[in-house]
Short mmCIF file of C-alpha atoms in Angstrom, two decimals:
data_model
loop_
_atom_site.label_atom_id
_atom_site.label_comp_id
_atom_site.label_asym_id
_atom_site.label_seq_id
_atom_site.Cartn_x
_atom_site.Cartn_y
_atom_site.Cartn_z
CA MET A 15 -26.55 1.52 -225.67
CA GLU A 16 -25.53 -1.94 -226.72
CA PHE A 17 -23.70 -4.96 -225.61
CA HIS A 18 -22.76 -8.20 -226.77
CA LEU A 19 -23.54 -11.40 -225.20
CA LEU A 20 -21.08 -14.15 -225.77
CA PRO A 21 -22.24 -17.91 -226.38
CA ILE A 22 -24.80 -18.59 -223.69
CA PHE A 23 -23.93 -21.63 -221.43
CA THR A 24 -21.38 -23.33 -223.71
CA PHE A 25 -21.91 -26.43 -221.92
CA LEU A 26 -25.64 -26.09 -222.57
CA SER A 27 -25.07 -25.61 -226.24
CA LEU A 28 -23.00 -28.43 -226.78
CA ALA A 29 -25.27 -30.86 -224.76
CA LEU A 30 -28.40 -29.63 -226.65
CA VAL A 31 -26.63 -29.74 -230.09
CA ALA A 32 -24.83 -32.92 -229.51
CA SER A 33 -27.87 -35.15 -228.52
CA HIS A 34 -31.33 -33.27 -227.78
CA ALA A 35 -34.02 -32.26 -229.92
CA THR A 36 -36.28 -30.15 -227.87
CA GLN A 37 -40.03 -29.24 -228.58
CA SER A 38 -40.52 -25.73 -230.05
CA PRO A 39 -42.76 -23.32 -228.03
CA GLU A 40 -45.30 -23.18 -230.91
CA ALA A 41 -45.31 -27.05 -230.87
CA TYR A 42 -46.23 -26.98 -227.20
CA TRP A 43 -48.93 -24.38 -227.68
CA LYS A 44 -50.48 -26.46 -230.37
CA SER A 45 -50.54 -29.59 -228.05
CA VAL A 46 -52.14 -27.95 -225.14
CA LEU A 47 -54.21 -25.25 -226.68
CA PRO A 48 -55.12 -26.58 -230.16
CA ASN A 49 -58.39 -24.48 -230.37
CA THR A 50 -56.80 -21.08 -229.14
CA PRO A 51 -55.56 -18.85 -231.93
CA MET A 52 -52.10 -17.47 -231.24
CA PRO A 53 -52.25 -13.82 -230.96
CA LYS A 54 -49.52 -11.70 -232.80
CA ALA A 55 -47.92 -10.80 -229.50
CA VAL A 56 -47.01 -14.42 -228.83
CA ARG A 57 -45.98 -15.27 -232.43
CA ASP A 58 -43.68 -12.08 -232.35
CA ASN A 59 -41.85 -13.40 -229.62
CA LEU A 60 -41.04 -16.71 -231.17
CA HIS A 61 -37.66 -17.25 -232.61
CA PRO A 62 -37.77 -17.59 -236.44
CA GLU A 63 -35.83 -20.90 -236.24
CA TRP A 64 -38.70 -22.25 -233.92
CA ILE A 65 -41.79 -21.48 -235.91
CA GLU A 66 -43.73 -24.21 -237.55
CA ASP A 67 -41.16 -26.67 -236.40
CA LYS A 68 -42.42 -29.65 -234.45
CA SER A 69 -39.19 -30.20 -232.72
CA THR A 70 -35.67 -28.78 -233.35
CA SER A 71 -32.18 -29.02 -232.14
CA VAL A 72 -31.46 -25.77 -230.25
CA ASP A 73 -28.02 -24.12 -230.32
CA VAL A 74 -28.16 -20.99 -228.20
CA GLY A 75 -24.54 -20.64 -228.24
CA LYS A 76 -23.82 -20.79 -232.04
CA GLY A 77 -22.65 -17.18 -233.17
CA GLY A 78 -23.28 -15.50 -229.83
CA VAL A 79 -26.55 -13.24 -228.77
CA ASN A 80 -26.57 -9.39 -229.46
CA VAL A 81 -28.71 -7.25 -227.26
CA ASP A 82 -30.04 -3.79 -227.96
CA ALA A 83 -30.80 -1.95 -224.71
CA GLY A 84 -33.28 0.26 -226.40
CA GLN A 85 -30.88 3.32 -227.01
CA GLY A 86 -29.05 2.18 -230.12
CA THR A 87 -28.82 -0.23 -232.91
CA PRO A 88 -27.99 -3.74 -232.35
CA SER A 89 -24.31 -4.13 -233.32
CA SER A 90 -23.49 -6.31 -236.48
CA ALA A 91 -20.12 -7.48 -234.86
CA THR A 92 -21.89 -10.66 -233.66
CA PRO A 93 -22.04 -13.27 -236.30
CA SER A 94 -25.52 -13.30 -238.21
CA LYS A 95 -26.35 -16.78 -236.89
CA GLY A 96 -26.43 -15.34 -233.31
CA THR A 97 -29.98 -14.67 -231.71
CA ASN A 98 -30.90 -11.19 -231.91
CA VAL A 99 -32.35 -9.88 -228.53
CA GLY A 100 -33.67 -6.65 -227.48
CA VAL A 101 -33.92 -5.07 -224.06
CA GLY A 102 -35.94 -2.00 -224.96
CA LYS A 103 -39.28 -0.05 -224.56
CA GLY A 104 -42.48 0.49 -226.39
CA GLY A 105 -46.17 0.97 -225.66
CA VAL A 106 -49.38 3.21 -225.83
CA VAL A 107 -49.58 6.80 -225.25
CA VAL A 108 -52.82 8.11 -224.23
CA ASN A 109 -54.33 11.56 -223.29
CA THR A 110 -57.88 11.52 -222.41
CA GLY A 111 -58.01 15.01 -221.24
CA SER A 112 -58.28 17.63 -224.07
CA LYS A 113 -57.29 20.60 -222.14
CA ARG A 114 -54.44 19.36 -220.06
CA LYS A 115 -51.03 18.57 -221.19
CA PRO A 116 -50.53 14.82 -221.83
CA VAL A 117 -48.97 13.02 -218.66
CA TYR A 118 -46.73 10.32 -219.69
CA VAL A 119 -45.90 7.20 -218.03
CA GLY A 120 -42.41 5.94 -218.96
CA VAL A 121 -41.45 2.34 -218.89
CA LYS A 122 -38.07 3.19 -217.55
CA PRO A 123 -36.45 4.26 -215.42
CA GLY A 124 -38.10 3.47 -212.07
CA PRO A 125 -40.49 0.46 -211.60
CA SER A 126 -42.71 -0.79 -213.89
CA PRO A 127 -46.03 1.02 -214.06
CA PHE A 128 -47.78 -2.33 -214.24
CA LEU A 129 -46.33 -3.17 -210.71
CA TYR A 130 -48.89 -1.71 -208.41
CA LYS A 131 -46.94 -1.90 -205.13
CA TYR A 132 -44.45 0.77 -206.08
CA ALA A 133 -44.51 4.46 -205.80
CA ALA A 134 -43.78 6.39 -208.85
CA THR A 135 -40.42 8.16 -209.38
CA GLU A 136 -40.17 11.59 -210.54
CA ASP A 137 -38.46 10.49 -213.79
CA GLN A 138 -41.64 8.55 -214.63
CA LEU A 139 -43.61 11.74 -215.53
CA HIS A 140 -42.18 13.14 -218.50
CA ASP A 141 -42.60 13.70 -222.15
CA ASN A 142 -41.70 10.21 -223.66
CA PRO A 143 -43.62 8.85 -226.39
CA ASN A 144 -42.81 5.15 -225.23
CA VAL A 145 -45.38 4.87 -222.53
CA ALA A 146 -48.54 3.50 -221.05
CA LEU A 147 -51.19 5.83 -219.53
CA PHE A 148 -53.86 5.23 -216.84
CA PHE A 149 -57.42 6.35 -217.31
CA THR A 150 -60.81 5.48 -215.82
CA GLU A 151 -63.54 3.01 -217.01
CA LYS A 152 -65.89 5.64 -217.97
CA ASP A 153 -63.36 6.82 -220.46
CA LEU A 154 -64.28 3.58 -222.54
CA SER A 155 -67.79 4.91 -223.33
CA SER A 156 -68.50 5.36 -226.88
CA PRO A 157 -68.25 7.75 -228.83
CA LYS A 158 -65.34 8.79 -226.69
CA LYS A 159 -62.36 10.16 -228.35
CA MET A 160 -58.72 9.93 -227.05
CA THR A 161 -55.44 11.43 -228.20
CA MET A 162 -52.86 8.73 -228.29
CA ALA A 163 -50.03 7.10 -230.40
CA PHE A 164 -49.38 3.37 -230.84
CA THR A 165 -45.49 3.11 -230.90
CA LYS A 166 -43.59 0.10 -232.18
CA SER A 167 -41.88 -2.11 -229.43
CA THR A 168 -38.25 -2.13 -229.53
CA ASN A 169 -37.95 -5.08 -227.37
CA PRO A 170 -37.65 -7.99 -229.79
CA ALA A 171 -36.25 -10.51 -227.12
CA THR A 172 -37.70 -13.90 -228.18
CA PHE A 173 -38.65 -17.04 -226.10
CA PHE A 174 -36.25 -19.73 -225.27
CA PRO A 175 -37.85 -23.32 -225.29
CA ARG A 176 -38.56 -24.28 -221.79
CA GLN A 177 -35.82 -26.93 -221.89
CA VAL A 178 -33.08 -24.17 -222.62
CA ALA A 179 -34.55 -21.56 -220.26
CA GLU A 180 -34.85 -23.66 -217.05
CA LYS A 181 -31.06 -24.58 -217.36
CA ILE A 182 -30.44 -20.67 -217.16
CA PRO A 183 -30.31 -19.24 -213.43
CA PHE A 184 -33.16 -16.64 -212.81
CA SER A 185 -32.56 -15.48 -209.17
CA SER A 186 -30.87 -12.51 -207.48
CA ASN A 187 -28.42 -14.80 -205.58
CA LYS A 188 -27.12 -16.27 -208.93
CA LEU A 189 -26.80 -12.79 -210.60
CA PRO A 190 -23.06 -12.62 -210.77
CA GLU A 191 -23.10 -16.02 -212.38
CA ILE A 192 -25.84 -14.80 -214.93
CA LEU A 193 -23.87 -11.67 -215.71
CA ASN A 194 -20.63 -13.60 -216.35
CA HIS A 195 -22.55 -16.16 -218.70
CA PHE A 196 -23.99 -13.20 -220.82
CA SER A 197 -20.57 -11.43 -220.58
CA VAL A 198 -22.41 -8.38 -219.04
CA LYS A 199 -20.27 -5.95 -216.90
CA PRO A 200 -21.67 -5.72 -213.33
CA ASP A 201 -21.74 -1.98 -213.49
CA SER A 202 -23.29 -1.52 -216.66
CA MET A 203 -27.00 -0.35 -217.62
CA GLU A 204 -27.76 -3.66 -218.79
CA ALA A 205 -26.74 -5.41 -215.74
CA ALA A 206 -28.94 -2.89 -213.85
CA MET A 207 -31.75 -3.64 -215.96
CA MET A 208 -31.49 -7.47 -215.68
CA LYS A 209 -30.99 -7.15 -211.93
CA LYS A 210 -34.18 -5.01 -211.49
CA THR A 211 -36.21 -7.44 -213.57
CA ILE A 212 -35.20 -10.29 -211.42
CA LYS A 213 -35.75 -8.35 -208.14
CA GLU A 214 -39.25 -7.43 -209.41
CA CYS A 215 -39.94 -11.03 -210.05
CA GLU A 216 -38.75 -12.28 -206.73
CA GLU A 217 -40.71 -9.79 -204.67
CA GLU A 218 -44.22 -10.64 -203.10
CA GLY A 219 -47.21 -9.49 -205.00
CA ILE A 220 -49.97 -7.01 -203.52
CA LYS A 221 -53.00 -8.47 -201.42
CA GLY A 222 -55.12 -10.58 -203.68
CA GLU A 223 -52.61 -10.89 -206.49
CA GLU A 224 -51.08 -14.11 -207.82
CA LYS A 225 -48.01 -13.23 -209.64
CA TYR A 226 -45.45 -15.47 -211.72
CA CYS A 227 -42.49 -14.52 -213.86
CA ALA A 228 -42.61 -16.80 -216.83
CA THR A 229 -39.18 -17.37 -218.52
CA SER A 230 -40.85 -19.31 -221.37
CA LEU A 231 -43.89 -19.59 -223.42
CA GLU A 232 -44.61 -23.01 -221.95
CA SER A 233 -44.40 -21.83 -218.50
CA MET A 234 -46.80 -18.85 -219.16
CA ILE A 235 -49.18 -21.29 -220.94
CA ASP A 236 -49.06 -23.58 -217.70
CA PHE A 237 -49.52 -20.93 -215.24
CA SER A 238 -52.58 -19.50 -217.18
CA ARG A 239 -53.99 -22.85 -217.51
CA THR A 240 -53.68 -23.71 -213.71
CA ARG A 241 -55.28 -20.41 -212.70
CA LEU A 242 -57.99 -19.94 -215.55
CA GLY A 243 -58.73 -23.62 -216.86
CA THR A 244 -57.85 -25.25 -219.87
CA ASN A 245 -60.39 -23.40 -222.16
CA LEU A 246 -58.51 -20.14 -222.84
CA GLN A 247 -58.34 -17.17 -225.04
CA ALA A 248 -55.34 -15.26 -225.48
CA ILE A 249 -55.43 -11.59 -226.75
CA SER A 250 -53.27 -8.64 -227.39
CA THR A 251 -53.18 -5.17 -229.00
CA ALA A 252 -53.20 -5.02 -232.59
CA VAL A 253 -52.73 -1.99 -234.71
CA GLU A 254 -52.97 -1.86 -238.41
CA LYS A 255 -49.56 0.43 -238.57
CA GLU A 256 -47.61 1.96 -235.95
CA ASN A 257 -47.52 5.58 -235.73
CA ASP A 258 -45.26 7.71 -233.40
CA GLN A 259 -47.21 10.80 -233.86
CA MET A 260 -49.95 11.65 -231.59
CA GLN A 261 -53.39 11.70 -233.28
CA GLN A 262 -57.10 11.50 -232.22
CA TYR A 263 -58.66 8.05 -232.09
CA SER A 264 -62.34 7.43 -231.82
CA ILE A 265 -63.81 4.58 -229.90
CA VAL A 266 -66.19 2.82 -232.47
CA GLY A 267 -66.70 -0.35 -230.22
CA VAL A 268 -66.01 -1.89 -226.93
CA LYS A 269 -66.38 -5.61 -226.22
CA LYS A 270 -66.08 -6.92 -222.70
CA MET A 271 -64.27 -10.35 -222.43
CA ALA A 272 -66.49 -13.18 -221.30
CA SER A 273 -65.07 -13.69 -218.10
CA ASP A 274 -63.50 -11.38 -215.23
CA LYS A 275 -61.03 -14.08 -214.59
CA THR A 276 -57.80 -12.99 -216.32
CA VAL A 277 -54.18 -13.34 -216.26
CA VAL A 278 -52.24 -10.38 -217.66
CA CYS A 279 -48.65 -10.71 -218.72
CA HIS A 280 -46.11 -8.04 -219.23
CA LYS A 281 -42.98 -8.32 -221.24
CA GLN A 282 -39.91 -7.20 -219.18
CA ASN A 283 -36.47 -6.08 -220.06
CA TYR A 284 -34.37 -9.17 -220.12
CA ALA A 285 -31.92 -10.77 -222.34
CA TYR A 286 -34.61 -13.16 -223.68
CA ALA A 287 -38.33 -13.02 -223.29
CA VAL A 288 -39.66 -12.89 -219.81
CA PHE A 289 -43.24 -12.06 -218.84
CA TYR A 290 -44.36 -10.69 -215.45
CA CYS A 291 -47.85 -12.36 -215.23
CA HIS A 292 -50.32 -11.85 -212.64
CA LYS A 293 -53.91 -12.82 -211.80
CA THR A 294 -56.51 -10.95 -209.67
CA GLN A 295 -60.04 -11.32 -209.03
CA THR A 296 -60.71 -7.60 -209.65
CA ALA A 297 -59.94 -6.95 -213.05
CA LYS A 298 -61.95 -6.65 -216.44
CA ALA A 299 -60.54 -6.98 -219.93
CA TYR A 300 -62.19 -5.13 -222.78
CA LEU A 301 -61.21 -5.21 -226.52
CA VAL A 302 -61.56 -1.64 -227.92
CA SER A 303 -61.86 -0.76 -231.35
CA LEU A 304 -60.45 2.58 -232.27
CA VAL A 305 -60.11 4.46 -235.71
CA GLY A 306 -57.47 7.11 -236.10
CA ALA A 307 -57.84 10.62 -237.67
CA ASP A 308 -55.65 9.07 -240.43
CA GLY A 309 -57.80 6.10 -240.74
CA THR A 310 -55.39 3.81 -238.82
CA LYS A 311 -57.40 1.00 -237.21
CA ALA A 312 -56.69 -0.58 -233.99
CA LYS A 313 -58.02 -3.15 -231.67
CA ALA A 314 -56.54 -2.32 -228.20
CA VAL A 315 -56.76 -4.58 -225.18
CA ALA A 316 -57.81 -2.37 -222.08
CA VAL A 317 -57.54 -3.92 -218.58
CA CYS A 318 -59.56 -2.20 -215.87
CA HIS A 319 -58.89 -2.71 -212.31
CA THR A 320 -61.95 -2.46 -209.96
CA ASP A 321 -60.13 -2.67 -206.70
CA THR A 322 -56.90 -0.65 -206.22
CA SER A 323 -57.30 -0.27 -202.48
CA ALA A 324 -54.11 -2.52 -201.95
CA TRP A 325 -51.97 -0.37 -204.46
CA ASN A 326 -49.28 2.07 -203.30
CA PRO A 327 -51.07 5.38 -202.67
CA LYS A 328 -48.28 7.01 -204.37
CA HIS A 329 -48.44 4.83 -207.50
CA LEU A 330 -48.31 6.47 -210.57
CA ALA A 331 -51.97 5.77 -211.85
CA PHE A 332 -53.31 8.02 -208.83
CA GLN A 333 -50.97 11.00 -209.58
CA VAL A 334 -52.01 10.68 -213.36
CA LEU A 335 -55.82 10.55 -212.46
CA LYS A 336 -55.80 12.60 -209.41
CA VAL A 337 -57.84 9.84 -207.43
CA LYS A 338 -57.31 7.96 -204.41
CA PRO A 339 -56.68 4.12 -204.05
CA GLY A 340 -60.18 2.05 -204.10
CA THR A 341 -62.28 4.94 -205.28
CA VAL A 342 -62.68 4.42 -209.00
CA PRO A 343 -61.66 1.29 -211.35
CA VAL A 344 -58.24 2.20 -213.03
CA CYS A 345 -57.60 1.26 -216.59
CA HIS A 346 -54.78 1.08 -218.96
CA PHE A 347 -54.24 -0.22 -222.46
CA LEU A 348 -51.73 -2.76 -223.12
CA PRO A 349 -48.57 -2.51 -225.29
CA GLU A 350 -48.69 -4.90 -228.34
CA ASP A 351 -46.17 -7.06 -226.80
CA HIS A 352 -48.25 -7.90 -223.61
CA ILE A 353 -50.91 -10.52 -223.52
CA VAL A 354 -54.08 -11.18 -221.49
CA TRP A 355 -55.44 -14.64 -220.97
CA VAL A 356 -59.09 -15.07 -220.51
CA SER A 357 -61.35 -18.03 -219.84
CA ASN A 358 -63.83 -18.80 -222.38
#
C-alpha cells in the first residue's frame, strides 16, 4: 500500500526557503560529537541533500513527499524532487533452537516487540522474515551457531533537521491536523500506523525505564548525551550483504561494550525518521561477530536485559523463550536501522 503526501507545511517551507539556513543533522553531529564515528544506521537516515553540508536551506514542501507503507513500491507520481519516505519493516530473524520451528516476531501488526509493557498479539507469532527474535544470554557463547537471516530494511524514512521537525506537531491531540497536513485519510492504514507510533511514544515507560521519542537526529543526540555523558560511542548492526534466505551463522567473536549504561533507539513507522529511545540500568550491549554458511560476515548488536521483572508477563519474549519475567536475561539482535549509544 502506498500514499502520497502533499507539500508538508507550506507555510514552513516558504519561511525556510525564503529566509532561513538551518544546520544539517550531520553538521550538528560533528559539532557535538567530533570524536564519535557516525554508524551506518545514522548515515542511512540522513537525507542525501543534507550530507556533508554545513548548512542548507530546507524546502520540505518542494515536490511533495512520497511514502511507501512497506507493501508496495513508492509511486512515481510525485515529482522527483520530493523527499522519498518509507513506512515499512525490516530486521533480523533468528532461530536458536535447531529442533523446533523458528518462532518469528513480527514488527507489525500489534505493538512493537521492543516495547516491554505490552502483551503479544496472536498475529505476532507467524512465519514472517521481517522480524526480531528474542534469545537468552547464554546463546551468545562461542562457538554457538544460530540460524538466521538479515533482511534489508524497507523503511527509508530520513531525518528532518530539528528546526523543521520541531515545527511539525507530534501528539495525539494534534492527530487530525497532522493527517491533514500530510494528506492522509483518517481511516487509512497509514493513519493507523502514525497514530500507533504517536500513542506508543506518549505512554509511560515501564518501571526503571527512561523513554523518549526523538523526532530528529539532534534530539536523539541530546537525549543520549544528557543520560550518558558527552563521551559516547554509537553502534549499529552491519551486514556485509543482506540475504533474505535463512542460513546458519557461526559466532566467531563476542565483545561486551565497555559500559552497561546504554540508550537504545528503535526506528518507528512514521512519515519521517522517528526513533523510540530508552535508557535502563539493566541492559548490556554486545557486538557479535558472525560468519554465515555462504561466507557472509556480520557484526550484529545484541542487547541483553538483565531484569525483566517489570515487563508484561505476556510479552512476546516470554512466549518465545518459555520463561517467566525476571528469571533469565533476555536478549535480542537489533535491526540494521536501530542504534545503541554507549558511554566510553
